[in-house]
XYZ file of N, CA and C in Angstrom:
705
model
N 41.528 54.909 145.036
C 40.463 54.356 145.872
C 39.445 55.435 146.245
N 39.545 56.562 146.777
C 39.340 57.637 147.186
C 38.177 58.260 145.770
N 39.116 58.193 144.411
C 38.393 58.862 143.500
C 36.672 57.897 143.447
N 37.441 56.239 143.293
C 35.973 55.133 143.193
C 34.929 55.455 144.274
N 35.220 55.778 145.842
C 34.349 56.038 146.247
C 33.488 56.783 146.042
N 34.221 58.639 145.828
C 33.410 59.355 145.610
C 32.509 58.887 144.260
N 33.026 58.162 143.385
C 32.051 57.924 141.953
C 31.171 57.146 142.561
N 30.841 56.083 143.710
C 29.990 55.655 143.573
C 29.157 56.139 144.821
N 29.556 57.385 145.452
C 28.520 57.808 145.924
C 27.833 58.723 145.240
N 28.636 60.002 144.375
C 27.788 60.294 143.353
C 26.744 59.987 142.713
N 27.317 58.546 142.327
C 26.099 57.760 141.638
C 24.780 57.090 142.322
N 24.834 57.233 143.690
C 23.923 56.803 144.033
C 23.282 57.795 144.643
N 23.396 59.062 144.930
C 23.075 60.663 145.324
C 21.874 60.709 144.131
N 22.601 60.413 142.665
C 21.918 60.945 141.577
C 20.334 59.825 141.232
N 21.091 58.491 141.343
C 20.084 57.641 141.403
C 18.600 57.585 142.514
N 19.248 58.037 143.503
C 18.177 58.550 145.008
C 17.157 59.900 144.457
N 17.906 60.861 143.826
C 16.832 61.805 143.176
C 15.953 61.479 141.712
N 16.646 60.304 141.006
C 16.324 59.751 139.856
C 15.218 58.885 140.542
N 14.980 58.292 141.640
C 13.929 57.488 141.848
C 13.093 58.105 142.219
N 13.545 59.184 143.472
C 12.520 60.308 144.293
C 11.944 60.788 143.226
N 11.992 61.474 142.009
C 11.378 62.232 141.097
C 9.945 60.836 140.272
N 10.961 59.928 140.105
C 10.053 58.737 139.391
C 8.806 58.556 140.196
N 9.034 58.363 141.559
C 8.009 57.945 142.394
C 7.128 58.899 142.279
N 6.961 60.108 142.077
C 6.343 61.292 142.241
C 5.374 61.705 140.568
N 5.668 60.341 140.121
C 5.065 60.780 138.333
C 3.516 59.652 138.567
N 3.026 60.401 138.310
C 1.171 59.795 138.543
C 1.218 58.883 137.281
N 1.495 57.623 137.679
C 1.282 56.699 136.369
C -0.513 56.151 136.483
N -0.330 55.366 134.836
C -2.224 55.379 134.880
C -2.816 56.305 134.752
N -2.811 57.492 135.078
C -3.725 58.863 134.513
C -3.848 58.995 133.125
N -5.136 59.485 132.995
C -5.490 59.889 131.569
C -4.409 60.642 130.982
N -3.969 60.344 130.198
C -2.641 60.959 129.144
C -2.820 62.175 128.312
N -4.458 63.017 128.787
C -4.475 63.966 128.618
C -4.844 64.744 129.543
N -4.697 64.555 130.577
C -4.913 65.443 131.915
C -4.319 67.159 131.449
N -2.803 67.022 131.006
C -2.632 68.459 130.924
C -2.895 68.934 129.698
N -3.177 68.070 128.924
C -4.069 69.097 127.370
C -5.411 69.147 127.667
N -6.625 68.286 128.749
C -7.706 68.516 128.980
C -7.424 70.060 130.003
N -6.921 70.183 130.519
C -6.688 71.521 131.840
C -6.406 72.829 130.853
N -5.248 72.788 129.968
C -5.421 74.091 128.557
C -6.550 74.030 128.217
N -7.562 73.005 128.075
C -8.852 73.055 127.050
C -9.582 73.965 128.169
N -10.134 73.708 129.345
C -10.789 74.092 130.296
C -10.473 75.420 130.726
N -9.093 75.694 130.503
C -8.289 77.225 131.446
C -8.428 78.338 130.833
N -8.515 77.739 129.073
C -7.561 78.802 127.888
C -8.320 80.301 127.964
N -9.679 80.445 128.254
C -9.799 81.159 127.804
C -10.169 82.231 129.402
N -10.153 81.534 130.134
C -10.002 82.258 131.465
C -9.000 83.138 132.043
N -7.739 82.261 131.098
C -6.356 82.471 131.681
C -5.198 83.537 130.714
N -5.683 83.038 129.749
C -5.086 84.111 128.531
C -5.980 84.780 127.390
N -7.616 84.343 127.969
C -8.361 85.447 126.846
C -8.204 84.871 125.342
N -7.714 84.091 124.959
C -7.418 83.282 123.245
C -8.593 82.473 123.151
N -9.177 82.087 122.089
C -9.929 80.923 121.502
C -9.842 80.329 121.277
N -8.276 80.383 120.488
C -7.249 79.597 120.038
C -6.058 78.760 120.914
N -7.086 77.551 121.319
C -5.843 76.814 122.340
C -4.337 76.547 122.116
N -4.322 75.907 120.493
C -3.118 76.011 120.391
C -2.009 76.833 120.199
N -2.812 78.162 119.806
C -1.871 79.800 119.799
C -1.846 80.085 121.894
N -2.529 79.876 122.552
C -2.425 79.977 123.937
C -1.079 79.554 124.645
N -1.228 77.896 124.074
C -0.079 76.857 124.555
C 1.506 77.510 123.337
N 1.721 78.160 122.401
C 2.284 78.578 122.222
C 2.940 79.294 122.445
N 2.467 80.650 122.968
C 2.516 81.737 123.259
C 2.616 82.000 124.602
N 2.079 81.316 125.010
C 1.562 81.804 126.869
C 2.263 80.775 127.436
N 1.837 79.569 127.472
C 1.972 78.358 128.075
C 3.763 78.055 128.316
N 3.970 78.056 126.881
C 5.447 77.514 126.610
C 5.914 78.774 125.653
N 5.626 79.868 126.465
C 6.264 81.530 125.308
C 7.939 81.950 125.802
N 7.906 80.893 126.431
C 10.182 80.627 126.497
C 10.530 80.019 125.521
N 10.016 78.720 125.133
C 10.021 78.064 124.420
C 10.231 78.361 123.170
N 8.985 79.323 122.772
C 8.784 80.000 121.437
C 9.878 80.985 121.260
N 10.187 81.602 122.300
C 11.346 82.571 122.187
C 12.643 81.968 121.852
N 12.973 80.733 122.108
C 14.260 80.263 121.819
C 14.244 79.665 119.931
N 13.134 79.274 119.902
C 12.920 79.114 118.461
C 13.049 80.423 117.600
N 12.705 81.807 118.122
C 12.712 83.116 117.066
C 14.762 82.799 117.309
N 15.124 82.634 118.542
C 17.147 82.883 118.778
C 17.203 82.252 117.442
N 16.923 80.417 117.698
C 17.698 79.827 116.758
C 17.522 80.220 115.025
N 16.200 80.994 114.969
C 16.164 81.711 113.792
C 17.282 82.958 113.530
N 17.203 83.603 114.197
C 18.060 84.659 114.368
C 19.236 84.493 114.312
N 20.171 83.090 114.975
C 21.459 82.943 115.018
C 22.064 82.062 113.651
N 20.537 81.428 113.169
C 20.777 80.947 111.690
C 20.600 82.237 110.303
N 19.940 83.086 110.702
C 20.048 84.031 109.908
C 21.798 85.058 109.883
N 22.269 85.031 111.266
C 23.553 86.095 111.692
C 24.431 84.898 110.986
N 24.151 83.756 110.917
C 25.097 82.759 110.644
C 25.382 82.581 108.794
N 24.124 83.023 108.231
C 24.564 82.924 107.020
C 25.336 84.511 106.816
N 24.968 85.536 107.240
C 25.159 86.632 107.164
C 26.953 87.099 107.083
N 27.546 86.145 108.455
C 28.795 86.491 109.045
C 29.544 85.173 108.155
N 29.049 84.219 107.726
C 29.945 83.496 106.246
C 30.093 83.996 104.867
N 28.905 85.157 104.994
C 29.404 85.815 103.079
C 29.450 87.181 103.639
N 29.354 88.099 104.525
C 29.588 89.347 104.360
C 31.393 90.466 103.987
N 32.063 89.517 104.206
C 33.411 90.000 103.954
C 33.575 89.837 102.059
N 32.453 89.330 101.658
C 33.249 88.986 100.143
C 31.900 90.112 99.352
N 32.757 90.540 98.148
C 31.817 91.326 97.328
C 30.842 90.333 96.648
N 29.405 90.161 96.891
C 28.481 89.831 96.693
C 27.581 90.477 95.502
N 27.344 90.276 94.644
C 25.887 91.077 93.623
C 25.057 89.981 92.947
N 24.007 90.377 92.825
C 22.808 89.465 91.976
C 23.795 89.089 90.649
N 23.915 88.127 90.115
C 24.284 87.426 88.513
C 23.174 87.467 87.868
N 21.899 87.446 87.800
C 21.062 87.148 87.162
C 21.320 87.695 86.045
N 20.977 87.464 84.839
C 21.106 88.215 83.665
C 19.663 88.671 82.933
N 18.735 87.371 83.012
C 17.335 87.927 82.604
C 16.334 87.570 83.175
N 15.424 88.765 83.340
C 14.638 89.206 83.874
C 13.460 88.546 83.839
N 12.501 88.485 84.839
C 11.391 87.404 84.415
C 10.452 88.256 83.476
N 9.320 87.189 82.671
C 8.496 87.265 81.924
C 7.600 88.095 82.587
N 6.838 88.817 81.844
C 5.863 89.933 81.490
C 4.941 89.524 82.647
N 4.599 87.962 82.891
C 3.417 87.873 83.119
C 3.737 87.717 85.049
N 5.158 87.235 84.943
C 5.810 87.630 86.795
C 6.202 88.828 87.082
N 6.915 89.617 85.688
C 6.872 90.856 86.646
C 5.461 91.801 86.957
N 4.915 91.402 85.828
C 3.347 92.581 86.240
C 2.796 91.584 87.386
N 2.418 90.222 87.470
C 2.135 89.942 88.312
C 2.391 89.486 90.096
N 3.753 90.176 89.717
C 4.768 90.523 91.106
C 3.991 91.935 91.747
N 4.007 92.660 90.646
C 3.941 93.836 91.041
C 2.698 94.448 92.013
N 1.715 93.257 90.861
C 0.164 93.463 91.770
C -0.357 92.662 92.993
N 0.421 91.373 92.824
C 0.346 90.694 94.121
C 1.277 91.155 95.676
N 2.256 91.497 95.223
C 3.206 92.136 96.386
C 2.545 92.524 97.372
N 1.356 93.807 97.124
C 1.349 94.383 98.966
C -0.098 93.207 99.109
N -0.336 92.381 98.493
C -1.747 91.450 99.296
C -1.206 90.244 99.787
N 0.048 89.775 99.248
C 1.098 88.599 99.808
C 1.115 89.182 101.534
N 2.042 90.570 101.445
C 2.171 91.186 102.634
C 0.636 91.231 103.602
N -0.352 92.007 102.992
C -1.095 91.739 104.046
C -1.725 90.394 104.614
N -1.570 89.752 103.610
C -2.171 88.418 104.260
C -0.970 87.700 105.123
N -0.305 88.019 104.944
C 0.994 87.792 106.137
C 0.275 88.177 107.616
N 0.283 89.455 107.481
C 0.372 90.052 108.688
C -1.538 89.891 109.210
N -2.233 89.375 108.103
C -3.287 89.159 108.696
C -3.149 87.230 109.291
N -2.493 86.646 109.196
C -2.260 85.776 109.368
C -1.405 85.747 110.735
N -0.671 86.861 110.997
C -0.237 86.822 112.585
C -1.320 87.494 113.626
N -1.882 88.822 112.898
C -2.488 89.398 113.567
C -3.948 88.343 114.452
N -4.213 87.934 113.550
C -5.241 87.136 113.882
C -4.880 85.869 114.336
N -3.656 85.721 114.904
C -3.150 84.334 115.221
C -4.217 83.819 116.531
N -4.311 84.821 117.441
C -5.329 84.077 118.459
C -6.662 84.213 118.361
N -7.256 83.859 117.459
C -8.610 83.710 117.003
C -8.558 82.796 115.817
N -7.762 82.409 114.682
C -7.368 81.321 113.990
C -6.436 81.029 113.508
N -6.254 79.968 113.123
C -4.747 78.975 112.487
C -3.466 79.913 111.918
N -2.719 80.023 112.327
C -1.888 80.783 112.089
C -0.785 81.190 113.294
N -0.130 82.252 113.516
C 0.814 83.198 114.025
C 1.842 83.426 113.192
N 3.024 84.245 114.023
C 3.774 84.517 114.459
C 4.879 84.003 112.726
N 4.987 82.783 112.929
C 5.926 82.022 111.599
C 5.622 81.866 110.701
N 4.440 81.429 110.668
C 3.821 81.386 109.148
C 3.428 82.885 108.241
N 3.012 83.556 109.075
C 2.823 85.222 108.980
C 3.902 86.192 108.348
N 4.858 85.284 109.433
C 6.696 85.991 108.657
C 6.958 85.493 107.168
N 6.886 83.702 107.371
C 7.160 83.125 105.883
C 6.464 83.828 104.797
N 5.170 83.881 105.351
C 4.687 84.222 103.909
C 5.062 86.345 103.507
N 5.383 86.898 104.247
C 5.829 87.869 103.857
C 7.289 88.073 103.318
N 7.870 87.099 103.748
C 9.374 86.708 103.064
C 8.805 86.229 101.968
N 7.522 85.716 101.788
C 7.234 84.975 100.037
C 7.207 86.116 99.096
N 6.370 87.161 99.764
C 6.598 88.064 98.776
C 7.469 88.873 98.113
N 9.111 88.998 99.070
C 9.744 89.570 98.132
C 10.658 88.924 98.047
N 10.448 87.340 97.838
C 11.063 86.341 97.282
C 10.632 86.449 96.109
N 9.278 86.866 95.468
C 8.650 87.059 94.648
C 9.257 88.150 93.724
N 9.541 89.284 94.330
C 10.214 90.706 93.299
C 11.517 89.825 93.370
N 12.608 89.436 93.936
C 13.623 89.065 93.870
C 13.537 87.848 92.179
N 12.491 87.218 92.402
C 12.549 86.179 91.012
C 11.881 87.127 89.595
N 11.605 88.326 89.961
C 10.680 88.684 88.787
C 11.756 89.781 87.853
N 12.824 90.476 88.929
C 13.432 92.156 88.426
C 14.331 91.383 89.316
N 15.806 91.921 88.277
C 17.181 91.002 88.719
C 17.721 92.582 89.515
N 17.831 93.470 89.210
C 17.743 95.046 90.350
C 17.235 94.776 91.462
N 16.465 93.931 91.628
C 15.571 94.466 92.723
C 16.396 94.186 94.252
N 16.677 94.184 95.152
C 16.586 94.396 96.117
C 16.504 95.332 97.560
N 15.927 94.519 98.975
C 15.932 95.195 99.919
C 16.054 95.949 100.754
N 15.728 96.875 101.450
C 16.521 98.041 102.256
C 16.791 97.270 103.761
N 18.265 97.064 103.208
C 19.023 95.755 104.247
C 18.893 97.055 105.734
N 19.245 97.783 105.594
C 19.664 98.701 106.926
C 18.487 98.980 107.296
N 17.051 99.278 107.042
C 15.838 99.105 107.264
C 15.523 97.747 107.852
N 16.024 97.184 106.959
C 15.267 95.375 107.847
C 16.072 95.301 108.939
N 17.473 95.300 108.878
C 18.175 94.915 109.872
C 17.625 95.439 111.138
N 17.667 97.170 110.750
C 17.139 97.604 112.166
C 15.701 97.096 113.267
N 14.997 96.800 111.782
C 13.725 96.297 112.356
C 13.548 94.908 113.254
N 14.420 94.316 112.850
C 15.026 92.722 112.860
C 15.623 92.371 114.253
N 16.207 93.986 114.747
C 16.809 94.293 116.041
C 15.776 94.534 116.791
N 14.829 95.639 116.333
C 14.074 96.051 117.220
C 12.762 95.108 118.045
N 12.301 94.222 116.646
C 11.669 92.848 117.189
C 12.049 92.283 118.273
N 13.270 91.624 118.138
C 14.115 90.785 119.014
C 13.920 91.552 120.348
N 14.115 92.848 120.513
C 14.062 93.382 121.770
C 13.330 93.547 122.294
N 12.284 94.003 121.465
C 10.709 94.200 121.643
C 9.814 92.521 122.525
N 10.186 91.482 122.338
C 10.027 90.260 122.744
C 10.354 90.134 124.370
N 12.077 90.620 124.148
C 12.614 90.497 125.631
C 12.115 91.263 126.210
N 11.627 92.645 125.652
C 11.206 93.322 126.808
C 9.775 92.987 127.171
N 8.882 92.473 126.294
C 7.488 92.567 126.804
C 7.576 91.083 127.967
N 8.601 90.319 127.895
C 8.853 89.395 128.342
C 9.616 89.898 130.183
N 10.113 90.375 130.121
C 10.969 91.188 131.448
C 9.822 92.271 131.898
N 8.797 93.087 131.285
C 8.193 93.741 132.037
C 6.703 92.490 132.955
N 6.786 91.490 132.193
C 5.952 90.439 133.109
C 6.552 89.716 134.248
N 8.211 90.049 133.986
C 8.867 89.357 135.709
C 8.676 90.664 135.984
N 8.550 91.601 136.034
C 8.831 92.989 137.065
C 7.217 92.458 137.604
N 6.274 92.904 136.749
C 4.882 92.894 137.590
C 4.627 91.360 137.767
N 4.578 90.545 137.471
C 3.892 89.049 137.571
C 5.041 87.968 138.395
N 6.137 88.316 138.429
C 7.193 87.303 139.409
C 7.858 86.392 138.351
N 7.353 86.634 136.904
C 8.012 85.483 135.949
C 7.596 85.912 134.835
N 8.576 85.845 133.736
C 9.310 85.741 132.185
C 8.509 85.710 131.485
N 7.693 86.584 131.058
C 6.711 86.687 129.922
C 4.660 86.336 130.586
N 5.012 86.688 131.978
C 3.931 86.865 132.749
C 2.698 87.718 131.758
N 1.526 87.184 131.478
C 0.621 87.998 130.838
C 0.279 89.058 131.074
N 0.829 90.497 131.608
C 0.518 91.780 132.489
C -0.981 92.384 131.765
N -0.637 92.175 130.019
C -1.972 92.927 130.224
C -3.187 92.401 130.189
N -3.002 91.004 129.748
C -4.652 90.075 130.203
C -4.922 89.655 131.640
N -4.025 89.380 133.066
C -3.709 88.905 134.102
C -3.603 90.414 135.181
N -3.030 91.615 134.527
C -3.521 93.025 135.470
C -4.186 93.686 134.534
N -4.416 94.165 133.425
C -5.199 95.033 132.823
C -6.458 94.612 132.567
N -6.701 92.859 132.347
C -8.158 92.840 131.713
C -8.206 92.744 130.747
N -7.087 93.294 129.232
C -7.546 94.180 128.007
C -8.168 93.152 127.402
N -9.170 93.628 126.843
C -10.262 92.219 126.583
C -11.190 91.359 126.943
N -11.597 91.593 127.766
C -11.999 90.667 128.587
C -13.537 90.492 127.980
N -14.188 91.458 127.647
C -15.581 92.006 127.235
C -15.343 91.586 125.798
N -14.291 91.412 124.939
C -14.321 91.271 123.385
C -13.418 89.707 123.394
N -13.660 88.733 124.216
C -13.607 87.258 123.618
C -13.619 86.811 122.627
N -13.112 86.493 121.541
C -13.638 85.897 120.149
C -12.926 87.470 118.790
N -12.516 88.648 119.540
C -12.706 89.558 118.909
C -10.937 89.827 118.342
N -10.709 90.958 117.887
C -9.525 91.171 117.398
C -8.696 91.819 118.634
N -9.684 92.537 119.120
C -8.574 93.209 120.221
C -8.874 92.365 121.871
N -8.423 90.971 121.711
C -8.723 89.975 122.809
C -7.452 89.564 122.993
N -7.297 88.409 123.848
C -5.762 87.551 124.181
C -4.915 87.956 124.792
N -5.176 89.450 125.627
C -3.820 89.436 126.421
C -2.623 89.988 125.424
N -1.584 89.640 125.660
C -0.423 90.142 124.855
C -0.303 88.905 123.484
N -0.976 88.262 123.572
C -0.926 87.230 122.226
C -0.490 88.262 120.969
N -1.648 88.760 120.918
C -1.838 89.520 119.291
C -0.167 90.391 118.960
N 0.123 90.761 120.452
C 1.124 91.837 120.679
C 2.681 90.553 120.333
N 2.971 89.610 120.968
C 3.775 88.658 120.751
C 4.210 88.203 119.362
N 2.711 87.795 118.656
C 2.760 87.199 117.684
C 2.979 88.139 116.109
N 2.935 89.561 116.733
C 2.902 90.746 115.691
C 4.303 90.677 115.757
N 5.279 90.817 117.241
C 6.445 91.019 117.422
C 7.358 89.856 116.359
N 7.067 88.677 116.406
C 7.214 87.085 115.980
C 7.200 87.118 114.512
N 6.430 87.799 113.732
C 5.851 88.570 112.537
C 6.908 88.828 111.851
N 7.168 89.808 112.492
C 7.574 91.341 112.016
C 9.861 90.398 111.751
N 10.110 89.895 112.560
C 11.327 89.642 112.997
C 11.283 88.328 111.937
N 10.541 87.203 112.099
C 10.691 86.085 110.997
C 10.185 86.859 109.763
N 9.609 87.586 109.201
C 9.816 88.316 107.902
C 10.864 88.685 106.961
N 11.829 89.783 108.332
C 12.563 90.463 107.793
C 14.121 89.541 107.671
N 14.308 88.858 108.809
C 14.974 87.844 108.671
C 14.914 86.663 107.788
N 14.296 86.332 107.045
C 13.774 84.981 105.865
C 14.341 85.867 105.158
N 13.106 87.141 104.609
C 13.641 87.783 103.660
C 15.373 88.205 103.780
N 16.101 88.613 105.216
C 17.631 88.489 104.359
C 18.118 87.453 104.066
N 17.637 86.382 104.450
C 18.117 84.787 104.041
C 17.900 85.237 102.589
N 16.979 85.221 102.220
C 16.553 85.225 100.706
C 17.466 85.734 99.794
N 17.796 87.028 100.054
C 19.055 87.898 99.429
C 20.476 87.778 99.513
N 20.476 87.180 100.808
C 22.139 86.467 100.775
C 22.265 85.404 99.669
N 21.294 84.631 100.185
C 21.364 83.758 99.325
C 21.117 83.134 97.492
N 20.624 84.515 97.318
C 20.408 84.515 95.846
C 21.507 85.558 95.277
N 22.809 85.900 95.717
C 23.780 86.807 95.460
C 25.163 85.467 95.356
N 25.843 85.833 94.256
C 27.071 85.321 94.162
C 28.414 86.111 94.623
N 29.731 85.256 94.703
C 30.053 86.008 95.184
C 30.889 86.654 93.328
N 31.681 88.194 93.457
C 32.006 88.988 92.136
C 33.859 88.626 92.407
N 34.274 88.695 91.543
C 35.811 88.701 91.540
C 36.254 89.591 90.801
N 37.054 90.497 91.560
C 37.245 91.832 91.133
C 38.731 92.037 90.375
């Protein structure tokens, strides 16, 4: 008897805050009130041009951070299912004349257009993921052209680490100065930018985020890439 009561006062504790919250939701309002307020704020508030790199980054940049984890814990995840077994490339032949020379010459412009594709994330279409993918394209690219070829895993890895941290911390030095988790310190106390709107060195920590975002979905795709194009050897 005792247990039913408490269940149905529970339930009506929860239902009392389930209505209190309902009552409190502005029905009938324009259904873009809070994407018209980013349109109006963006560039006051985080220095970007780019509203939707703003609302990415700034707006909802917890958000974005849990998306680099679940990258990260899907990358440790393929990693920690084949690393106990002897692994090597099978390939036997090598690509044609016209992929490996043309591996060779496209490689570092794949890469920069990667990283010009994050760098410039808050000024146009782009960041952070797409920037990484396409630099994982490129040595997805040597990987299909030269059956030798691979990565300097202990190089990426480290880098792969240092990203990840590099995030939390620029993220923790905005609760120290700003009161909260990825607080904009240097567009919101420094200014940096403020005079170059529209320019490369504008946005606050955007450019700085989305380089970090870069650099970590790169090196991580790319070890996806290599795990996954390795069989395992039976010795």
């Amino acid at each position: 008897m005792l247990k039913r009561v408490l269940a149905i006062i529970t339930i009506l504790i929860i239902g009392y805050w389930l209505a209190e919250g309902l009552a409190n939701v502005p029905f009938g309002q324009d259904k873009m009130l809070v994407g018209q307020y980013y349109l109006n704020h963006v560039k006051e508030q985080t220095g970007a041009v780019n509203a939707v790199t703003a609302v990415v980054v700034n707006y909802r940049g917890f958000d974005t951070l849990g998306e680099v984890t679940v990258l990260f814990i899907a990358s440790t995840g393929v990693a920690a299912l084949l690393w106990r077994r002897k692994r090597e490339r099978t390939a036997k032949t090598p690509g044609s004349v016209v992929l490996t020379t043309g591996s060779k010459l496209l490689f570092p412009f794949i890469v920069l257009f990667g990283m010009y594709i994050f760098i410039h994330g808050h000024l146009t279409p782009g960041g952070g993921f797409p920037g990484g993918a396409t630099i994982a394209t490129a040595f997805l690219l040597m990987y299909l052209a030269f059956i030798v070829y691979e990565i300097p895993h202990k190089g990426f890895e480290t880098t792969e680490g240092l990203a990840g941290m590099s995030y939390v911390l620029v993220g923790l030095i905005g609760l120290a100065i700003g009161g909260y988790f990825l607080f904009d310190w240097i567009w919101q106390t420094w200014h940096w930018g403020t005079s170059n709107l529209g320019r490369l060195f504008s946005g606050g920590f955007i450019p700085v985020i989305y380089t970090i975002i870069g650099i970590k979905v790169g090196t991580e795709l790319s070890g996806i890439i290599d795990n996954m194009l390795k069989e395992e050897v039976k010795e």
